[in-house]
Tab-separated table of C-alpha atoms in Angstrom:
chain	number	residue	atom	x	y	z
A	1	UNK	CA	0.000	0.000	0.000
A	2	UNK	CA	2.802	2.528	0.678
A	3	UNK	CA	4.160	2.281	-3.047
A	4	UNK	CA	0.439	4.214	-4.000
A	5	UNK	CA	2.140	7.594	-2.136
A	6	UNK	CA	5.130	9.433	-3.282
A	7	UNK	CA	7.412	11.114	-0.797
A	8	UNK	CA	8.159	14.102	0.516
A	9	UNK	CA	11.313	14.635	3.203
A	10	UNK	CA	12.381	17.915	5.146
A	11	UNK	CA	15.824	17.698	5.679
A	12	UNK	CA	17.398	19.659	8.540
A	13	UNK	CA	17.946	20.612	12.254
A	14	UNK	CA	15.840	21.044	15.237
A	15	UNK	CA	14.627	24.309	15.715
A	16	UNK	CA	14.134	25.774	12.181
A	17	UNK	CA	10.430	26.137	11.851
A	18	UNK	CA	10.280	22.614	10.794
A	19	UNK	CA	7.006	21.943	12.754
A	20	UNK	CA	5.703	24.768	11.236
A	21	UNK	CA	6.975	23.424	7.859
A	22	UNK	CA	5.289	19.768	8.527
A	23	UNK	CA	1.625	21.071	9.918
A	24	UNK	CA	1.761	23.396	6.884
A	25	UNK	CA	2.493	20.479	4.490
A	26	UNK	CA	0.472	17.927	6.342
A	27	UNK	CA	-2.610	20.501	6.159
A	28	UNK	CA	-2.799	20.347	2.433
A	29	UNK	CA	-5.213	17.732	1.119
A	30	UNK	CA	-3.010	15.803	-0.803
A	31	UNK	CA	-0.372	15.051	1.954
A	32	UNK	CA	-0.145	12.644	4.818
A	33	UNK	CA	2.123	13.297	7.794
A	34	UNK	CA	3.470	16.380	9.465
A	35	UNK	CA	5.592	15.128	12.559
A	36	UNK	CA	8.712	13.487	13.422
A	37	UNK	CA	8.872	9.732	12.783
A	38	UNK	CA	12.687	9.612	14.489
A	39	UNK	CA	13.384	6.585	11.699
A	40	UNK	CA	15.965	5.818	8.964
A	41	UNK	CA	15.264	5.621	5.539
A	42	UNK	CA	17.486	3.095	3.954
A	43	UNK	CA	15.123	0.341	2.467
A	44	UNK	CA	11.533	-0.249	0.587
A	45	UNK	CA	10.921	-1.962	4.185
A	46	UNK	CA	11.226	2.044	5.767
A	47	UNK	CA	8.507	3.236	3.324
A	48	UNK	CA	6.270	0.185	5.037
A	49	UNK	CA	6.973	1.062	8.146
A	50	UNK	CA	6.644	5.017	7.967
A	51	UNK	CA	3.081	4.204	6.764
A	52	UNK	CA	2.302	2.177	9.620
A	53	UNK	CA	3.747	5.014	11.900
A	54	UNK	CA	1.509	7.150	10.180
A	55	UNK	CA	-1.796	5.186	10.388
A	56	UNK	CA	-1.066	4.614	14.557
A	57	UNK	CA	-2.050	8.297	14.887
A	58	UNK	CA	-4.248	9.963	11.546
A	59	UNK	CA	-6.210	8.444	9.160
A	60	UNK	CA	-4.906	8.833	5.370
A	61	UNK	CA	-6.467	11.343	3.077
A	62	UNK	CA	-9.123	10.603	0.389
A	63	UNK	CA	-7.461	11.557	-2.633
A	64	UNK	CA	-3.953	12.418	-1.342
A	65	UNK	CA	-0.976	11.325	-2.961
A	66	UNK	CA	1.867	12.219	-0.906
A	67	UNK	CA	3.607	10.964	2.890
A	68	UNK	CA	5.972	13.161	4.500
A	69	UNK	CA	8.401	12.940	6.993
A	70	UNK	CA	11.411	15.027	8.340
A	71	UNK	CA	14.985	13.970	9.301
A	72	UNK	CA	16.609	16.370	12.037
A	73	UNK	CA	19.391	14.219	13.848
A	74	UNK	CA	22.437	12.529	11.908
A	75	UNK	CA	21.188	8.854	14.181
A	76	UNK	CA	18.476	9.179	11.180
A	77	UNK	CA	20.260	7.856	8.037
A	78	UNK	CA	18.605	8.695	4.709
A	79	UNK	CA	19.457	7.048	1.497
A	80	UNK	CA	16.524	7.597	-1.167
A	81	UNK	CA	18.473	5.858	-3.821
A	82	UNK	CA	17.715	2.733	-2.279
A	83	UNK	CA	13.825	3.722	-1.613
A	84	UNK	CA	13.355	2.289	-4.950
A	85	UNK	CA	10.356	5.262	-5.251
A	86	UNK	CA	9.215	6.864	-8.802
A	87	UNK	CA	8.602	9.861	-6.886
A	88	UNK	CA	10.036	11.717	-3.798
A	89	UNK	CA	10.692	15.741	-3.298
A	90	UNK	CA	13.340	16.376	-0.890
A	91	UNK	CA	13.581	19.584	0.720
A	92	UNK	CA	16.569	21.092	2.852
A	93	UNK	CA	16.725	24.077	4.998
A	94	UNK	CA	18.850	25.993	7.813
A	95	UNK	CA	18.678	28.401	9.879
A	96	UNK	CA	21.293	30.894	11.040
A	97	UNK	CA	23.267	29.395	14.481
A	98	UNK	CA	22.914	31.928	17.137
A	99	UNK	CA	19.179	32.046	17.124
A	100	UNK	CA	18.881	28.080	16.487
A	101	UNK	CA	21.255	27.434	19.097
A	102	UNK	CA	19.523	29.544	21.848
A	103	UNK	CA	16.447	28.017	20.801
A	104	UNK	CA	17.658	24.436	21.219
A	105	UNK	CA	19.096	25.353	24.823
A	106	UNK	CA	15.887	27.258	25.865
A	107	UNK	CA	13.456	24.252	24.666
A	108	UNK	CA	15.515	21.566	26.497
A	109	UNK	CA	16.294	23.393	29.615
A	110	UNK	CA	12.677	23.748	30.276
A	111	UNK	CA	12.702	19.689	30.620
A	112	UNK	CA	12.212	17.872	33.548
A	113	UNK	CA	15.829	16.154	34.329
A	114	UNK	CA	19.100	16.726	32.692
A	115	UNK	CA	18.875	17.554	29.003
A	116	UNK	CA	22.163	17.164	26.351
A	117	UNK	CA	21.146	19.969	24.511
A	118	UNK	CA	20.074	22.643	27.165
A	119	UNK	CA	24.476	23.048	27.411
A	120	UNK	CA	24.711	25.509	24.798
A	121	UNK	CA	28.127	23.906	24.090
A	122	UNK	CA	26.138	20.709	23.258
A	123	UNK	CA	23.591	22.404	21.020
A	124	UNK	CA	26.941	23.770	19.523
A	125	UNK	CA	28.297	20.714	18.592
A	126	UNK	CA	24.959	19.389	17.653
A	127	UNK	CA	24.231	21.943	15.386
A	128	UNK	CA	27.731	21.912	14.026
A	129	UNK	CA	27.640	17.951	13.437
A	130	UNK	CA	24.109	18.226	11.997
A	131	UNK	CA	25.021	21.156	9.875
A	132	UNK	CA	28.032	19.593	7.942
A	133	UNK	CA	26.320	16.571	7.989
A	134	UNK	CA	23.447	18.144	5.465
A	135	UNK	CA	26.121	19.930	3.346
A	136	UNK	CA	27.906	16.164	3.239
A	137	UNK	CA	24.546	14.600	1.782
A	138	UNK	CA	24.136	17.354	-1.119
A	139	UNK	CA	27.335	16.780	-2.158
A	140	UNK	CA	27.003	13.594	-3.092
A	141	UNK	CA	23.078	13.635	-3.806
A	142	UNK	CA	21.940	11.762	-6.836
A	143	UNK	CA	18.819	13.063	-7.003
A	144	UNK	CA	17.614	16.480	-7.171
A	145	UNK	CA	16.581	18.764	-3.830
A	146	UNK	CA	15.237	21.959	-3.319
A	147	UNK	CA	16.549	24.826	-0.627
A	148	UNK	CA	15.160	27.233	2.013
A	149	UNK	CA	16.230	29.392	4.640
A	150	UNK	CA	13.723	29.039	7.108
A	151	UNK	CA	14.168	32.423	8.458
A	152	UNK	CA	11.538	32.711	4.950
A	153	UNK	CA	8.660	31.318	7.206
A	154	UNK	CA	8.715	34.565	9.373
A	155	UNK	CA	10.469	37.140	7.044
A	156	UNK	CA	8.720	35.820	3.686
A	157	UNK	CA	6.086	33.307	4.008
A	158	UNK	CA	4.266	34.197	0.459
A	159	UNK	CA	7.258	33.881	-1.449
A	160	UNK	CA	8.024	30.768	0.311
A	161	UNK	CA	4.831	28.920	0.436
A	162	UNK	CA	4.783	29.613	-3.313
A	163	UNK	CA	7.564	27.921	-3.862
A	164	UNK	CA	7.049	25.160	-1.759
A	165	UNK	CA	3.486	24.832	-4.132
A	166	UNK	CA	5.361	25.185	-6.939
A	167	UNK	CA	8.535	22.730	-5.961
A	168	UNK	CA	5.509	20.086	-4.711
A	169	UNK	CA	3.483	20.104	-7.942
A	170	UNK	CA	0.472	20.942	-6.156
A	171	UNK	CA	-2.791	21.369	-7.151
A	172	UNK	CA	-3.827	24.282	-4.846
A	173	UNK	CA	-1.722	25.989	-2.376
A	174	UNK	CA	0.111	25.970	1.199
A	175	UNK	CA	-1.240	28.483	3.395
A	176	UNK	CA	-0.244	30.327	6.463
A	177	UNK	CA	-2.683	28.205	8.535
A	178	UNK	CA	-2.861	25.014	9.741
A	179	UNK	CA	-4.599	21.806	11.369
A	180	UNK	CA	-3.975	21.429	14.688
A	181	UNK	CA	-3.620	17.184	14.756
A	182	UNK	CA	-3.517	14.761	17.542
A	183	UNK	CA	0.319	14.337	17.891
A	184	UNK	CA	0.801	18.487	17.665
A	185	UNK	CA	2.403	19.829	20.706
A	186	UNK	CA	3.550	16.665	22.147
A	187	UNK	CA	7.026	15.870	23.082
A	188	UNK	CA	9.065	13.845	20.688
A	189	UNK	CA	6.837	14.995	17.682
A	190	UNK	CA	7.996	18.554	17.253
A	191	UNK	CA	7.663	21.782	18.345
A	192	UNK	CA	6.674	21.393	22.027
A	193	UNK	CA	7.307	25.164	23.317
A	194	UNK	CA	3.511	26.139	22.074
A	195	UNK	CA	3.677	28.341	19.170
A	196	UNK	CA	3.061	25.134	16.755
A	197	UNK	CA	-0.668	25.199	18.886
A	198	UNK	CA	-1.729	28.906	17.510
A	199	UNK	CA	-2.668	27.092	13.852
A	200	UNK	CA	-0.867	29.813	12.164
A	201	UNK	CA	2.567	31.166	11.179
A	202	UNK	CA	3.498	33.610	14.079
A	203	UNK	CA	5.655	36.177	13.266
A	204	UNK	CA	6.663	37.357	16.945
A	205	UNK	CA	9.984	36.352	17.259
A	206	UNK	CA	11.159	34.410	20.978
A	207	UNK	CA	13.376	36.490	23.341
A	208	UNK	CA	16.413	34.083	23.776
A	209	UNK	CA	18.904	37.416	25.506
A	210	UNK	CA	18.559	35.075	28.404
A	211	UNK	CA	20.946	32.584	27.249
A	212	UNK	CA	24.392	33.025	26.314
A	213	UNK	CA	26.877	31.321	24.303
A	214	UNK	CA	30.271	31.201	24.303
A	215	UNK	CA	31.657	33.393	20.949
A	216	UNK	CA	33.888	30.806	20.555
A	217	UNK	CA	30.886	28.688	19.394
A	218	UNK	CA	29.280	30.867	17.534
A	219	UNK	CA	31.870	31.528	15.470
A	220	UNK	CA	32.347	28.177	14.926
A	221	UNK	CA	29.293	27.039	13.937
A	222	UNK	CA	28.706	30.808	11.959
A	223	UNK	CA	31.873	29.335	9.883
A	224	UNK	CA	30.342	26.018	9.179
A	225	UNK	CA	26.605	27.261	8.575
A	226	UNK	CA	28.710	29.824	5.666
A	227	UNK	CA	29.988	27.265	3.968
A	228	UNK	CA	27.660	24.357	3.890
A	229	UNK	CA	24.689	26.504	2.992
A	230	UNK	CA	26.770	28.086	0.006
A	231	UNK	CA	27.800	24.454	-0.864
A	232	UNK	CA	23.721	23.430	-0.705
A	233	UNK	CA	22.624	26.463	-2.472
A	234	UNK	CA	25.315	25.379	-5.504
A	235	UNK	CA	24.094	22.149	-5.789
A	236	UNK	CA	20.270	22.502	-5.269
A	237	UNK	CA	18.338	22.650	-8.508
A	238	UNK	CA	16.316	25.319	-7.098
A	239	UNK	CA	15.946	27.388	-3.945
A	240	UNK	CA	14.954	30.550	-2.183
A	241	UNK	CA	16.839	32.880	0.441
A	242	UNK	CA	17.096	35.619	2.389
């Protein structure tokens, strides 16, 4: 049953809108999924099993066509050659470190015990790892992806949505609001902090002066998210950015 759906997989890191990005996608008639399935994709047996995942939680679309998922952590390998699909639309996207980084530290240090990530040298290195490890898979990529900065959901979201409508082949388009579904919210699926719960794009922007980060770090990771995004830009068939 899962070779009736194409594909579609956000590539990217925690903390870039990509909740936003999957209730936005998953709202539109002819796609199934908007949350993190925390699974690799290196087999037809994956496609089985993300469908399964799926059907746990919503029911599938009359009509739709697609299933989408997002990879955020580099434990999450991804290999579509070996999918053996017709059709899948890969999309990749970053955001700038100093914001994401705060962000990841300010989510996790609001959880109950002690959380990796809420060390801002952690989300550093996470960020850092995840980062090159994007860059790393659009080198090499065999088939064709499409690129956003995500900062686009806040700064630009009609020029972005267009393109995603237009990059998706849809039949009508993505708009600024959204379903609210039964897995939105809840930790492990997203975008816990409670923005994802307004059912729109929110354009107020999260005070993070609160946390601080080492300059060290930043510049670090601000000299890795340079290069790998111009090195995903080149080799993207199409994209938009700031």
């Amino acid at each position: 049953m899962s070779g009736r759906y194409a594909r579609i997989f956000l590539l990217s890191h925690m903390r870039a809108f990509t909740s936003l990005a999957g209730h936005i996608l998953g709202s539109h008639p002819r796609i199934n999924g908007y949350f993190e399935m925390h699974m690799s994709y290196e087999d037809p047996a994956a496609l089985d099993k993300q469908l399964d995942v799926l059907q746990q939680y919503e029911s599938l679309k009359e009509n739709s066509c697609y299933l989408f998922d997002k990879l955020l952590h580099n434990d999450h390998r991804f290999d579509p050659q070996r999918l053996g699909l017709a059709d899948v639309k890969i999309l990749v996207t970053l955001q700038e470190p100093e914001r994401t980084i705060k962000s990841i530290v300010d989510l996790f240090s609001k959880k109950a015990g002690e959380e990796l990530y809420a060390s801002p040298l952690e989300a550093t290195n996470y960020y850092v790892e995840r980062v090159n490890a994007l860059a790393a898979f659009c080198r090499s990529a065999s088939q064709p992806y499409y690129y956003y900065d995500a900062e686009l959901f806040q700064a630009a979201p009609e020029q972005l949505l267009s393109k995603l409508t237009e990059w998706l082949e849809l039949d009508s388009p993505l708009g600024e609001r959204y379903q609210i579904f039964s897995q939105t919210g809840k930790f492990g699926r997203g975008d816990s902090s409670g923005f994802i719960g307004s059912g729109k794009i929110q354009k107020t922007r999260a005070d993070y002066a609160h946390i601080e980060v080492a300059d060290d770090a930043l510049n670090r990771a601000l000299t890795v998210y340079r290069d790998c995004r111009s090195q995903i830009i080149a080799n993207a068939v199409d994209s938009v950015a700031l």
